[in-house]
């Protein structure tokens, strides 16, 4: 029978790799907690209109990439292509604005975009995202960027470039849009069909079109930074000086406009040379108008999302060491039926005390059990046979150092093992 395979652009995260995911997710959760950011979990599918209104009708994401379908009740639903829209919906639906500002949320979520699958570009991918509501100060932008930067530092990721830009507010963007329209109208024949249709409705979207003709035509386009109004200029200066004050290096790159419609003012991306074509690992910015557009009170907001697959690709390319997981702390090998039973009892007792203990479950020879313990990466082993059971004495062996410690099998084995393993832990040096 033909084996059914995973869908194009999706991937299984298998044992051996899943521990790496857990390790980075743990750092993200931990850093979020230190920064007073609480987790928000929103559904994987939402009313299609949510993304049309927030991400924007003229974006690539909405025009080409959404997983949209009718459910059995005839409603149009869409698998979330990103996390911001759902967070904003939830913020409004549950009146989260009633708690003191700024409200800070993070999420770890799968996202879905029907894109041409390639290295670093998947149809199901995962984001760690942060959204902050209720603060308009430039310090908040710098603080958010510093948070992402700190996360990369904590994960030992090197050689990232931080690019920042300001894309202004609706006031300054009106002038800019006019200039862009004139510019691209003169080059209309070089634009793809989608971009020609964007010319009237949203010419800024042409700037992030992936078609080579459009990218070429965009090269000499007017720059938004030259059109910023006084307030937006002052805000951008404030962000830059706050970043300077905490020694975060950045490059002002006027070509960063981001691919989603909700942004205002500050936008930023962290890019890596270790990623190939899909070089952006993290992107975000301010979206001061979105909450109001979605039906709430005017509320300044900002956030970013980091692609976990891309992060792990960089970490792999940079050969960053991950903390060694110890799936097995103590393997209790046994010889003979009575010893196997005793090993089983002991392993169950130890697991109740949160010790990752394992014993023979398939009837292997002692030799095969020891090989298996090695495969499990057991930190310690203990061999039980008739002799050990009779005397009530066993020997716990540290598999790394070879150190042996006698244990009394009839008395508080958990306590004795705890003392042995704590001693070994003190000597270990963990990564990250
Ligand atoms: P985005 O730039 O579309 O922004 O995505 C953020 C990150 O998700 C990217 O930098 C990348 O690492 C990852 N990513 C995006 N698409 C794919 C893909 N097809 N395959 C693999 N990874 C991908 C947003 O989604 C905004 N919601 C970020 C944000 C939050 N802005 C404000 N708050």
XYZ file of C-alpha atoms and ligand atoms in Angstrom:
465
model
C 0.000 0.000 0.000
C 1.216 3.494 -0.796
C 2.510 5.286 2.296
C 0.915 8.642 2.914
C 3.526 11.342 3.302
C 3.513 14.680 5.137
C 2.165 17.612 3.110
C 4.574 19.747 1.090
C 5.941 22.568 3.204
C 5.207 20.814 6.496
C 7.623 18.883 8.637
C 7.619 16.440 11.497
C 9.627 17.392 14.521
C 11.125 14.115 15.618
C 12.740 12.938 18.848
C 16.311 14.187 18.867
C 15.115 17.425 17.283
C 12.083 18.060 19.463
C 14.408 18.484 22.462
C 15.994 21.433 20.628
C 12.582 22.979 20.115
C 11.826 22.515 23.786
C 15.146 24.082 24.754
C 14.576 27.277 22.732
C 10.917 27.461 23.742
C 11.951 27.188 27.380
C 14.344 30.122 26.971
C 11.576 32.132 25.272
C 9.080 31.436 28.046
C 11.678 32.200 30.656
C 12.749 35.499 29.057
C 9.088 36.473 28.630
C 8.458 35.839 32.338
C 11.466 37.966 33.318
C 10.031 40.779 31.158
C 6.533 40.530 32.627
C 5.027 39.170 29.399
C 2.168 36.664 29.797
C 1.234 33.918 27.395
C -1.839 34.250 25.192
C -3.142 31.286 23.175
C -5.585 31.985 20.382
C -7.258 29.500 18.029
C -5.523 28.192 14.936
C -8.477 29.193 12.756
C -10.434 32.415 12.732
C -13.096 34.213 10.717
C -11.436 35.003 7.364
C -12.440 38.671 7.657
C -10.119 39.062 10.654
C -7.035 38.634 8.459
C -8.477 40.509 5.493
C -9.064 43.539 7.704
C -5.854 43.439 9.711
C -3.136 41.945 7.520
C -4.702 43.774 4.557
C -6.546 42.888 1.362
C -3.679 43.912 -0.900
C -0.912 41.959 0.857
C 0.673 38.811 -0.571
C -0.427 36.954 2.541
C -4.121 37.690 1.985
C -4.105 37.681 -1.812
C -2.095 34.526 -2.383
C -1.153 32.630 0.721
C -4.081 32.030 3.037
C -5.462 28.610 3.867
C -9.096 29.587 3.568
C -12.013 27.188 3.461
C -15.677 26.965 4.160
C -16.580 24.979 7.257
C -19.563 22.665 7.376
C -21.752 25.564 8.479
C -20.851 27.561 5.364
C -18.642 30.056 7.235
C -15.377 31.180 5.680
C -12.532 30.385 8.069
C -8.775 30.758 7.670
C -5.832 29.067 9.347
C -3.851 31.830 11.036
C -1.072 33.098 8.758
C 0.416 35.075 11.685
C -0.273 35.777 15.346
C -0.982 39.505 15.663
C -4.536 39.524 14.291
C -5.750 36.842 16.720
C -4.049 38.567 19.652
C -5.768 41.864 18.807
C -9.132 40.154 18.400
C -8.742 38.428 21.733
C -7.566 41.636 23.420
C -10.767 43.353 22.304
C -13.137 40.435 22.801
C -12.082 39.883 26.407
C -11.618 43.521 27.397
C -7.961 42.921 28.201
C -7.487 46.694 27.831
C -9.120 47.058 31.248
C -5.953 45.928 32.998
C -3.197 48.500 33.499
C -1.185 49.384 30.381
C 1.039 48.245 28.910
C -0.535 44.853 28.422
C 2.137 42.417 27.295
C 1.527 39.064 25.628
C 3.581 36.367 23.982
C 2.631 33.327 21.964
C 4.193 30.228 20.520
C 2.018 29.185 17.633
C 1.950 27.324 14.347
C 1.135 29.551 11.339
C 0.000 28.648 7.851
C 0.875 30.287 4.547
C 0.470 28.710 1.161
C 3.909 29.689 -0.106
C 6.340 28.074 -2.512
C 8.099 25.740 -0.094
C 11.875 26.017 0.103
C 14.596 26.032 2.770
C 13.374 28.352 5.534
C 10.002 28.886 3.866
C 7.319 26.472 4.949
C 3.573 26.218 4.682
C 3.291 25.299 8.329
C 5.837 27.142 10.440
C 6.054 28.325 14.030
C 6.345 31.754 15.522
C 7.338 33.082 18.892
C 5.632 36.460 18.986
C 5.246 39.328 21.429
C 2.528 42.002 21.342
C 2.444 45.085 23.582
C -0.623 47.288 23.892
C -1.104 50.733 25.354
C 2.265 52.414 24.988
C 3.263 55.003 22.405
C 6.659 55.941 23.826
C 9.718 55.383 21.621
C 11.227 53.655 24.674
C 8.713 50.840 24.194
C 9.930 50.257 20.622
C 13.529 50.172 21.814
C 12.590 47.929 24.749
C 10.855 45.465 22.442
C 13.848 45.360 20.118
C 16.120 44.925 23.136
C 13.995 42.000 24.274
C 14.395 40.221 20.907
C 18.083 41.060 20.896
C 18.496 39.661 24.412
C 16.764 36.471 23.393
C 19.246 35.936 20.571
C 22.106 36.645 22.981
C 20.799 34.156 25.501
C 20.591 31.528 22.729
C 24.199 32.361 21.707
C 23.095 33.366 18.179
C 25.730 35.543 16.511
C 26.106 37.732 13.417
C 22.552 39.013 13.208
C 21.970 42.385 11.651
C 19.228 44.589 13.048
C 17.601 46.772 10.407
C 15.156 49.488 11.362
C 13.011 51.957 9.490
C 9.979 54.164 9.992
C 7.045 53.941 7.634
C 5.236 56.885 9.203
C 1.591 57.363 10.039
C -1.446 57.724 7.725
C -0.824 61.487 7.518
C 2.710 61.302 6.149
C 1.938 58.178 4.205
C -0.696 59.963 2.111
C 1.997 62.182 0.526
C 4.328 59.264 0.166
C 1.706 57.073 -1.483
C 1.086 59.803 -4.043
C 4.794 59.954 -4.890
C 5.014 56.166 -5.141
C 1.998 56.019 -7.398
C 3.543 58.514 -9.804
C 6.848 56.638 -9.733
C 5.372 53.199 -10.388
C 2.862 54.414 -12.961
C 5.858 55.435 -15.067
C 7.152 51.862 -14.749
C 3.826 50.067 -14.969
C 4.897 47.753 -17.797
C 7.615 46.220 -15.576
C 5.200 45.287 -12.780
C 3.530 41.917 -12.280
C -0.216 41.714 -12.628
C -0.857 41.722 -8.870
C 1.252 44.848 -8.450
C -0.524 46.645 -11.285
C -3.731 46.125 -9.372
C -1.974 47.421 -6.227
C -0.952 50.611 -7.974
C -4.233 52.325 -7.234
C -5.126 50.737 -3.940
C -1.830 50.318 -2.099
C 1.365 51.106 -4.041
C 3.538 50.552 -0.935
C 2.882 46.822 -1.261
C 4.800 46.827 -4.550
C 7.935 47.468 -2.485
C 7.840 44.008 -0.940
C 6.727 42.043 -4.001
C 8.954 39.028 -4.561
C 8.676 39.137 -8.401
C 12.073 40.058 -9.934
C 10.580 42.696 -12.298
C 8.851 44.490 -9.439
C 11.932 44.292 -7.205
C 14.002 45.824 -10.023
C 11.435 48.578 -10.638
C 11.359 49.344 -6.881
C 15.084 50.062 -6.732
C 14.940 53.810 -7.311
C 11.549 54.367 -5.653
C 10.977 57.353 -3.330
C 11.921 56.635 0.295
C 9.397 56.972 3.085
C 11.986 58.496 5.430
C 11.986 61.600 3.224
C 8.226 62.013 3.759
C 7.894 61.575 7.541
C 5.848 64.196 9.378
C 7.314 66.004 12.375
C 5.818 63.650 14.975
C 6.914 60.512 13.165
C 10.401 61.919 12.672
C 10.654 62.735 16.383
C 9.413 59.263 17.285
C 12.014 57.612 15.064
C 14.768 59.789 16.533
C 13.551 58.756 19.991
C 13.761 55.060 19.109
C 17.252 55.423 17.709
C 18.548 57.346 20.691
C 16.996 54.815 23.114
C 18.721 52.006 21.199
C 21.991 53.949 21.327
C 21.602 54.374 25.072
C 21.583 50.604 25.579
C 24.327 49.950 23.012
C 22.188 48.063 20.515
C 23.634 48.328 17.040
C 21.329 48.848 14.102
C 21.286 49.950 10.526
C 18.596 52.281 9.187
C 17.343 50.554 6.060
C 14.636 52.459 4.147
C 13.825 49.340 2.126
C 12.273 47.633 5.175
C 8.530 48.166 4.712
C 7.269 44.744 5.973
C 4.712 42.684 4.112
C 1.641 43.346 6.258
C -0.593 46.416 6.132
C -1.064 47.222 9.793
C 2.322 48.773 10.501
C 2.873 52.423 11.397
C 6.088 54.206 12.329
C 8.834 51.846 13.541
C 9.457 48.623 11.644
C 12.420 46.314 12.145
C 13.924 43.031 11.087
C 16.741 40.831 12.332
C 18.480 39.245 9.363
C 21.117 36.540 9.212
C 23.648 35.672 6.536
C 23.316 32.045 7.685
C 19.802 31.745 6.244
C 20.274 32.069 2.480
C 17.391 33.648 0.558
C 14.956 33.727 3.496
C 17.253 35.868 5.591
C 14.770 37.409 8.020
C 14.488 35.512 11.263
C 12.473 38.081 13.192
C 10.315 40.990 12.125
C 7.950 43.431 13.705
C 7.029 46.986 14.416
C 4.383 49.389 15.593
C 0.724 49.123 14.610
C -0.861 52.126 16.286
C -4.007 52.097 14.140
C -4.934 48.423 14.180
C -6.845 48.155 17.462
C -9.110 51.004 16.405
C -9.558 49.553 12.919
C -10.660 46.309 14.526
C -13.334 48.118 16.530
C -11.503 49.155 19.696
C -10.522 52.512 21.161
C -7.417 54.165 19.699
C -4.598 52.129 21.262
C -0.933 52.299 20.377
C 0.580 48.839 19.993
C 3.673 47.069 18.763
C 5.154 43.608 18.477
C 7.345 41.172 16.626
C 7.429 37.540 15.614
C 10.391 35.253 15.297
C 10.334 32.162 13.074
C 11.416 29.168 15.105
C 12.405 27.024 12.107
C 14.634 29.825 10.837
C 16.090 30.371 14.305
C 17.007 26.689 14.558
C 18.528 26.775 11.056
C 20.826 29.593 12.147
C 21.700 27.819 15.388
C 22.573 24.694 13.437
C 24.675 26.623 10.907
C 26.506 28.277 13.811
C 26.928 24.915 15.533
C 25.510 26.235 18.757
C 25.539 23.621 21.478
C 22.228 22.746 23.024
C 21.907 21.626 26.625
C 22.289 17.851 26.708
C 18.967 16.310 27.611
C 19.169 13.371 29.995
C 16.228 11.253 29.010
C 17.451 8.547 31.389
C 19.058 9.259 34.721
C 19.297 5.728 36.078
C 19.060 2.471 34.169
C 18.434 -0.501 36.443
C 19.662 -3.613 34.653
C 18.667 -7.026 35.915
C 19.663 -10.665 35.636
C 16.918 -13.201 36.272
C 13.219 -13.024 36.890
C 13.289 -11.943 40.554
C 15.788 -9.159 39.834
C 13.740 -7.922 36.869
C 10.691 -7.614 39.106
C 12.699 -5.750 41.740
C 14.176 -3.437 39.082
C 10.643 -2.696 37.871
C 9.436 -1.864 41.411
C 12.452 0.324 42.028
C 12.086 2.187 38.723
C 8.408 2.895 39.470
C 9.280 4.224 42.938
C 12.036 6.436 41.570
C 9.781 7.844 38.822
C 7.273 8.814 41.504
C 10.072 10.948 42.917
C 10.651 12.466 39.444
C 13.796 10.480 38.710
C 13.913 9.392 35.048
C 14.534 5.724 35.792
C 14.354 2.894 33.256
C 14.568 -0.892 33.471
C 14.367 -3.887 31.165
C 10.980 -4.023 29.439
C 11.677 -6.483 26.644
C 13.647 -9.343 28.265
C 17.141 -8.471 27.007
C 20.368 -10.156 28.115
C 22.527 -8.169 30.560
C 24.914 -7.309 27.761
C 22.105 -6.034 25.547
C 20.607 -4.086 28.470
C 23.908 -2.279 29.021
C 24.131 -1.386 25.329
C 20.555 -0.133 25.456
C 21.329 1.972 28.568
C 24.186 3.502 26.630
C 21.851 4.332 23.728
C 19.434 5.983 26.143
C 22.317 8.094 27.381
C 21.769 6.825 30.926
C 23.776 8.889 33.386
C 23.923 6.109 35.949
C 23.419 2.359 35.946
C 22.704 -0.191 38.641
C 22.888 -3.939 37.995
C 20.653 -6.249 40.029
C 21.182 -10.015 40.232
C 20.531 -12.723 42.799
C 23.645 -11.748 44.736
C 22.601 -8.074 45.048
C 19.082 -9.033 46.110
C 20.393 -11.450 48.722
C 22.837 -8.993 50.280
C 20.556 -5.987 49.806
C 23.488 -4.073 48.348
C 24.038 -2.613 44.891
C 26.498 -0.368 43.080
C 25.406 2.742 41.205
C 27.883 3.614 38.462
C 28.316 7.089 36.994
C 28.625 6.297 33.281
C 30.581 9.446 32.506
C 33.194 9.352 35.242
C 33.119 5.631 36.070
C 32.687 6.533 39.754
C 30.945 3.803 41.744
C 28.803 4.302 44.838
C 27.407 1.547 47.069
C 23.693 1.753 47.832
C 21.494 -0.069 50.288
C 18.715 -1.618 48.212
C 16.374 -1.968 51.171
C 16.478 1.584 52.422
C 15.385 4.859 50.786
C 16.912 4.247 47.375
C 15.393 7.546 46.183
C 17.235 9.557 48.832
C 20.527 7.784 48.186
C 20.221 8.310 44.435
C 19.319 11.977 44.896
C 22.585 12.526 46.795
C 24.633 10.795 44.083
C 23.013 12.600 41.159
C 23.135 16.067 42.784
C 26.863 15.626 43.251
C 27.234 14.777 39.545
C 25.043 17.698 38.473
C 27.291 20.167 40.262
C 30.160 19.041 38.052
C 28.234 19.377 34.792
C 28.479 22.376 32.557
C 25.318 23.146 30.643
C 25.032 25.132 27.389
C 22.935 28.301 26.689
P 6.303 38.198 9.373
O 7.526 38.967 8.980
O 5.332 37.877 8.312
O 5.639 39.014 10.539
O 6.756 36.848 10.050
C 7.615 36.844 11.170
C 8.646 35.742 11.044
O 7.986 34.488 10.812
C 9.598 35.869 9.857
O 10.656 36.742 10.155
C 10.057 34.451 9.674
O 11.095 34.137 10.568
C 8.826 33.646 10.033
N 8.122 33.226 8.804
C 7.220 33.934 8.074
N 6.788 33.209 7.034
C 7.425 32.022 7.098
C 7.400 30.825 6.306
N 6.602 30.711 5.263
N 8.182 29.790 6.673
C 8.991 29.888 7.755
N 9.053 30.982 8.541
C 8.286 32.035 8.224
C 4.489 38.641 11.180
O 3.976 37.555 11.062
C 3.968 39.675 12.140
N 2.741 39.165 12.741
C 4.994 40.010 13.193
C 4.489 41.000 14.172
C 3.985 40.760 15.393
N 4.405 42.297 13.978
C 3.867 42.874 15.041
N 3.607 41.935 15.907
